Amino acid sequence: MDKKAFLMKLKEFVADLGDKISQDGEWTIKGFIDVFENIYPISSDTKIISKILEIHLLPHFLAFGDRIGFDIELATCQNWYPDLTFISKKDKKIKFAVDLKTTYRDEKYLEFCNGFTLGSHGEYFINRTSSKNIQYPYNEYSGHFCLGIIYQRENLPNLDELKTYKLNQLNLIKSAIKNFIFFAEEKWKIASDKGGSGNTANIGSIQKISDIINGNGVFAKAGEEIFDDYWSNFGKLQIIDKNGKRKNLTSLIEYLEYRNLPLNLYNKKVGKKGGD
């Protein structure tokens, strides 16, 4: 199976995932339960929601992998890339990297999400034979994919997080999140040309939901080879600015100019909040 066929299977898989984890649009997970049958509602903390979503979906991932003839390996260590490694049962050399990403809709601009990171552009991305912080060396994967979940946060009163419920009160608990959108895409197609989080070496994503679903990222016209070269050199290559001073190259336009490549390889049609 090549990466095009794998992506098609992945897109078919995510098409009905919402039905497996939600009811009437609301998440079917309501909280944590202890041995005394007390239920503690889930807070709106994104890290908690993200982890529980992964656990909730894992049985479906395993069934999907088995159905298409792949075993699945989870990342050996926390924060290693990728979250899931799909390995062909027939040919162990065929591997696909699938990173799970969750994010929420922007409450002010509902057609946008908060964005997410697409993995590091550090050691394992630059040195494709490195085993640092990655399940297998980057170049052993036949394709790199993002399977994402975009949801809407429910504005719950803070006091609700302090309450406990019994099993017969389950229907009284409001779900912390609702209105899921699932997508699957090659990660370079939904990448931004900006870093993803603070000072860490992470690749950022685009944020307009329709662009994410359609793979309409900043590099969509430029291609994966330019994406790889750009992010391998992000913050390293230098150019001379208008004031004659050296500055790090940090945009795709600057990169194209530096490499003497056509500027129309920059995808201008990526949606931005507030216009453009």
Short mmCIF file of C-alpha atoms in Angstrom, two decimals:
data_model
loop_
_atom_site.label_atom_id
_atom_site.label_comp_id
_atom_site.label_asym_id
_atom_site.label_seq_id
_atom_site.Cartn_x
_atom_site.Cartn_y
_atom_site.Cartn_z
CA MET A 1 0.00 0.00 0.00
CA ASP A 2 1.45 3.38 -0.99
CA LYS A 3 0.80 6.58 0.97
CA LYS A 4 -1.95 7.74 -1.40
CA ALA A 5 -3.92 4.53 -0.82
CA PHE A 6 -3.24 4.70 2.93
CA LEU A 7 -4.53 8.28 3.12
CA MET A 8 -7.70 7.28 1.28
CA LYS A 9 -8.30 4.51 3.83
CA LEU A 10 -7.60 6.94 6.66
CA LYS A 11 -10.09 9.48 5.29
CA GLU A 12 -12.74 6.76 4.95
CA PHE A 13 -12.04 5.72 8.55
CA VAL A 14 -12.48 9.21 10.05
CA ALA A 15 -15.68 9.90 8.09
CA ASP A 16 -17.90 8.22 10.70
CA LEU A 17 -15.74 8.45 13.83
CA GLY A 18 -18.02 11.16 15.22
CA ASP A 19 -20.88 8.66 15.46
CA LYS A 20 -18.70 6.39 17.59
CA ILE A 21 -17.87 8.94 20.28
CA SER A 22 -20.81 11.37 20.31
CA GLN A 23 -24.58 11.34 20.64
CA ASP A 24 -26.71 14.23 19.38
CA GLY A 25 -23.46 16.11 18.83
CA GLU A 26 -22.29 15.79 22.46
CA TRP A 27 -19.31 13.75 23.62
CA THR A 28 -20.43 10.47 25.20
CA ILE A 29 -17.67 10.68 27.81
CA LYS A 30 -19.08 12.52 30.81
CA GLY A 31 -16.45 12.12 33.52
CA PHE A 32 -14.34 9.83 35.70
CA ILE A 33 -15.88 7.17 37.91
CA ASP A 34 -14.47 5.68 41.13
CA VAL A 35 -15.16 2.34 42.86
CA PHE A 36 -17.89 4.00 44.91
CA GLU A 37 -19.68 4.87 41.66
CA ASN A 38 -19.11 8.59 42.06
CA ILE A 39 -18.77 10.40 38.75
CA TYR A 40 -16.51 13.43 38.51
CA PRO A 41 -17.26 15.61 35.45
CA ILE A 42 -14.44 16.37 33.02
CA SER A 43 -13.15 19.92 33.09
CA SER A 44 -12.48 21.99 29.99
CA ASP A 45 -8.70 21.52 30.39
CA THR A 46 -7.44 20.82 26.87
CA LYS A 47 -4.71 18.40 28.01
CA ILE A 48 -7.22 16.25 29.88
CA ILE A 49 -9.67 16.30 26.97
CA SER A 50 -6.92 15.44 24.48
CA LYS A 51 -5.71 12.41 26.43
CA ILE A 52 -9.17 11.01 27.08
CA LEU A 53 -10.10 11.43 23.42
CA GLU A 54 -7.03 9.39 22.46
CA ILE A 55 -7.97 6.63 24.92
CA HIS A 56 -11.58 6.70 23.76
CA LEU A 57 -10.55 6.29 20.12
CA LEU A 58 -7.75 3.73 20.54
CA PRO A 59 -9.95 0.60 20.16
CA HIS A 60 -11.28 2.04 16.88
CA PHE A 61 -7.72 2.68 15.63
CA LEU A 62 -6.71 -0.89 16.46
CA ALA A 63 -9.75 -2.31 14.65
CA PHE A 64 -9.06 -0.08 11.64
CA GLY A 65 -5.41 -1.14 11.48
CA ASP A 66 -6.32 -4.82 11.63
CA ARG A 67 -8.94 -4.33 8.93
CA ILE A 68 -6.44 -2.88 6.44
CA GLY A 69 -3.62 -5.29 7.36
CA PHE A 70 -1.52 -3.17 9.72
CA ASP A 71 -0.27 -3.55 13.26
CA ILE A 72 -0.12 -0.39 15.39
CA GLU A 73 2.70 0.63 17.71
CA LEU A 74 2.15 3.38 20.25
CA ALA A 75 5.00 5.81 20.87
CA THR A 76 7.37 4.23 23.39
CA CYS A 77 7.90 7.45 25.35
CA GLN A 78 5.72 10.47 26.04
CA ASN A 79 6.20 13.26 23.49
CA TRP A 80 7.90 10.97 20.96
CA TYR A 81 6.81 11.21 17.34
CA PRO A 82 4.49 9.84 16.05
CA ASP A 83 1.60 8.87 18.32
CA LEU A 84 0.79 5.83 16.17
CA THR A 85 3.07 3.84 13.88
CA PHE A 86 1.19 1.67 11.37
CA ILE A 87 3.31 -1.31 10.28
CA SER A 88 2.22 -3.59 7.44
CA LYS A 89 1.60 -7.17 8.53
CA LYS A 90 2.90 -8.42 5.15
CA ASP A 91 5.98 -6.20 4.84
CA LYS A 92 7.44 -4.75 8.06
CA LYS A 93 9.40 -2.20 6.03
CA ILE A 94 6.17 -0.39 5.16
CA LYS A 95 5.41 2.08 7.93
CA PHE A 96 3.16 5.11 8.18
CA ALA A 97 3.37 7.79 10.87
CA VAL A 98 0.03 9.02 12.21
CA ASP A 99 0.04 11.83 14.75
CA LEU A 100 -3.15 12.50 16.70
CA LYS A 101 -4.09 16.15 17.13
CA THR A 102 -6.98 17.73 18.99
CA THR A 103 -7.94 21.39 19.05
CA TYR A 104 -11.00 23.55 19.58
CA ARG A 105 -12.95 26.05 17.53
CA ASP A 106 -12.19 29.72 17.98
CA GLU A 107 -15.25 31.09 19.80
CA LYS A 108 -14.91 34.44 18.03
CA TYR A 109 -14.20 33.05 14.55
CA LEU A 110 -16.09 29.76 14.35
CA GLU A 111 -14.68 28.91 10.92
CA PHE A 112 -11.23 28.76 12.54
CA CYS A 113 -9.68 26.49 15.16
CA ASN A 114 -6.95 27.17 17.70
CA GLY A 115 -4.37 25.31 15.62
CA PHE A 116 -1.95 22.57 16.65
CA THR A 117 1.64 21.46 16.19
CA LEU A 118 2.76 19.02 13.51
CA GLY A 119 5.82 17.56 15.16
CA SER A 120 9.34 18.82 15.67
CA HIS A 121 11.60 20.33 13.01
CA GLY A 122 14.59 19.48 15.19
CA GLU A 123 17.02 16.54 15.27
CA TYR A 124 14.93 13.70 13.83
CA PHE A 125 13.43 15.95 11.13
CA ILE A 126 16.84 17.24 9.99
CA ASN A 127 18.77 13.99 10.39
CA ARG A 128 16.40 11.50 8.82
CA THR A 129 18.34 8.50 10.22
CA SER A 130 18.23 9.75 13.83
CA SER A 131 16.35 7.80 16.51
CA LYS A 132 16.13 10.72 18.94
CA ASN A 133 12.55 11.30 20.18
CA ILE A 134 11.03 9.29 17.33
CA GLN A 135 9.71 5.72 17.20
CA TYR A 136 11.61 4.89 14.00
CA PRO A 137 13.94 7.11 11.95
CA TYR A 138 11.96 9.63 9.91
CA ASN A 139 13.05 8.22 6.55
CA GLU A 140 11.74 4.73 7.44
CA TYR A 141 8.18 6.04 7.20
CA SER A 142 6.49 5.91 3.80
CA GLY A 143 4.25 8.82 4.74
CA HIS A 144 3.54 11.26 7.56
CA PHE A 145 -0.09 11.99 8.43
CA CYS A 146 -2.13 13.98 10.89
CA LEU A 147 -5.42 12.59 12.17
CA GLY A 148 -7.16 15.47 13.84
CA ILE A 149 -10.22 16.25 15.94
CA ILE A 150 -11.68 19.74 16.09
CA TYR A 151 -14.36 20.31 18.70
CA GLN A 152 -16.43 23.05 20.25
CA ARG A 153 -15.99 23.71 23.95
CA GLU A 154 -19.06 23.87 26.13
CA ASN A 155 -19.13 26.90 28.41
CA LEU A 156 -19.75 25.15 31.69
CA PRO A 157 -20.06 27.05 34.99
CA ASN A 158 -16.90 26.55 37.06
CA LEU A 159 -18.97 25.10 39.91
CA ASP A 160 -19.99 22.16 37.70
CA GLU A 161 -16.43 20.86 37.86
CA LEU A 162 -16.69 20.65 41.65
CA LYS A 163 -19.84 18.53 41.70
CA THR A 164 -20.01 14.75 41.91
CA TYR A 165 -22.81 12.61 40.53
CA LYS A 166 -24.13 9.08 40.86
CA LEU A 167 -24.73 6.68 37.99
CA ASN A 168 -28.46 7.38 37.98
CA GLN A 169 -27.64 11.08 37.45
CA LEU A 170 -25.51 10.52 34.36
CA ASN A 171 -27.99 12.34 32.13
CA LEU A 172 -27.60 15.46 34.28
CA ILE A 173 -23.92 15.87 33.38
CA LYS A 174 -23.24 18.26 30.54
CA SER A 175 -20.54 17.14 28.10
CA ALA A 176 -17.43 19.32 28.17
CA ILE A 177 -17.14 19.30 24.36
CA LYS A 178 -19.40 18.79 21.35
CA ASN A 179 -19.78 19.17 17.55
CA PHE A 180 -16.77 17.14 16.38
CA ILE A 181 -15.00 17.49 13.06
CA PHE A 182 -12.54 14.74 12.13
CA PHE A 183 -9.93 15.02 9.38
CA ALA A 184 -6.95 13.10 8.02
CA GLU A 185 -4.26 14.65 5.85
CA GLU A 186 -0.55 14.52 5.06
CA LYS A 187 1.05 16.87 7.53
CA TRP A 188 2.91 19.00 4.97
CA LYS A 189 -0.38 19.87 3.29
CA ILE A 190 -1.79 21.52 6.42
CA ALA A 191 1.42 23.14 7.63
CA SER A 192 2.02 26.83 8.24
CA ASP A 193 5.38 28.51 7.72
CA LYS A 194 5.39 29.59 11.38
CA GLY A 195 6.42 27.74 14.52
CA GLY A 196 3.73 25.99 16.47
CA SER A 197 4.38 26.68 20.14
CA GLY A 198 6.52 29.19 21.97
CA ASN A 199 10.24 28.50 21.95
CA THR A 200 10.00 24.80 21.12
CA ALA A 201 11.02 23.53 17.69
CA ASN A 202 7.54 22.59 16.48
CA ILE A 203 5.96 23.05 13.08
CA GLY A 204 2.74 25.06 13.24
CA SER A 205 -0.50 24.29 11.44
CA ILE A 206 -2.89 26.49 9.50
CA GLN A 207 -6.07 27.41 11.37
CA LYS A 208 -8.99 27.78 8.96
CA ILE A 209 -11.06 24.62 9.28
CA SER A 210 -12.06 24.35 5.61
CA ASP A 211 -8.40 24.72 4.58
CA ILE A 212 -7.38 21.97 7.00
CA ILE A 213 -10.04 19.60 5.69
CA ASN A 214 -9.04 20.31 2.08
CA GLY A 215 -5.26 20.17 2.64
CA ASN A 216 -4.89 23.80 1.64
CA GLY A 217 -1.83 24.75 3.68
CA VAL A 218 0.92 27.27 3.02
CA PHE A 219 2.98 24.59 1.20
CA ALA A 220 0.08 23.12 -0.79
CA LYS A 221 1.44 24.55 -4.08
CA ALA A 222 5.12 24.23 -3.22
CA GLY A 223 5.12 20.52 -2.36
CA GLU A 224 6.61 18.24 0.27
CA GLU A 225 10.24 18.62 -0.85
CA ILE A 226 10.18 22.39 -0.30
CA PHE A 227 8.30 21.88 3.00
CA ASP A 228 11.09 19.54 4.16
CA ASP A 229 13.88 21.91 3.13
CA TYR A 230 12.16 24.97 4.58
CA TRP A 231 11.57 23.43 8.00
CA SER A 232 14.99 21.75 8.10
CA ASN A 233 16.49 25.23 7.76
CA PHE A 234 13.91 27.20 9.74
CA GLY A 235 15.55 29.94 11.80
CA LYS A 236 19.00 29.05 10.44
CA LEU A 237 19.27 30.62 7.00
CA GLN A 238 19.80 34.38 7.09
CA ILE A 239 18.85 37.19 4.76
CA ILE A 240 19.55 40.92 4.64
CA ASP A 241 16.53 43.01 5.64
CA LYS A 242 15.53 46.44 4.28
CA ASN A 243 17.79 48.14 6.81
CA GLY A 244 20.82 46.15 5.69
CA LYS A 245 20.85 43.98 8.80
CA ARG A 246 21.01 40.20 8.93
CA LYS A 247 17.88 38.40 10.11
CA ASN A 248 16.78 34.80 10.31
CA LEU A 249 14.64 33.62 7.43
CA THR A 250 11.21 32.84 8.93
CA SER A 251 8.63 32.91 6.11
CA LEU A 252 8.03 30.91 2.95
CA ILE A 253 8.19 34.06 0.79
CA GLU A 254 11.65 34.87 2.16
CA TYR A 255 12.70 31.27 1.57
CA LEU A 256 11.53 31.28 -2.06
CA GLU A 257 13.40 34.51 -2.70
CA TYR A 258 16.52 33.09 -1.04
CA ARG A 259 16.37 29.90 -3.13
CA ASN A 260 15.55 31.79 -6.34
CA LEU A 261 12.27 29.90 -6.68
CA PRO A 262 9.00 31.22 -8.18
CA LEU A 263 7.06 33.26 -5.63
CA ASN A 264 3.78 31.80 -6.88
CA LEU A 265 4.71 28.59 -5.04
CA TYR A 266 3.53 30.41 -1.92
CA ASN A 267 -0.15 29.58 -1.35
CA LYS A 268 -1.79 32.96 -0.79
CA LYS A 269 -5.26 31.50 -0.48
CA VAL A 270 -4.83 30.17 3.06
CA GLY A 271 -7.57 31.74 5.19
CA LYS A 272 -6.60 34.21 7.91
CA LYS A 273 -8.66 35.49 10.80
CA GLY A 274 -10.24 38.85 10.16
CA GLY A 275 -9.91 38.71 6.40
CA ASP A 276 -7.58 37.84 3.53
#
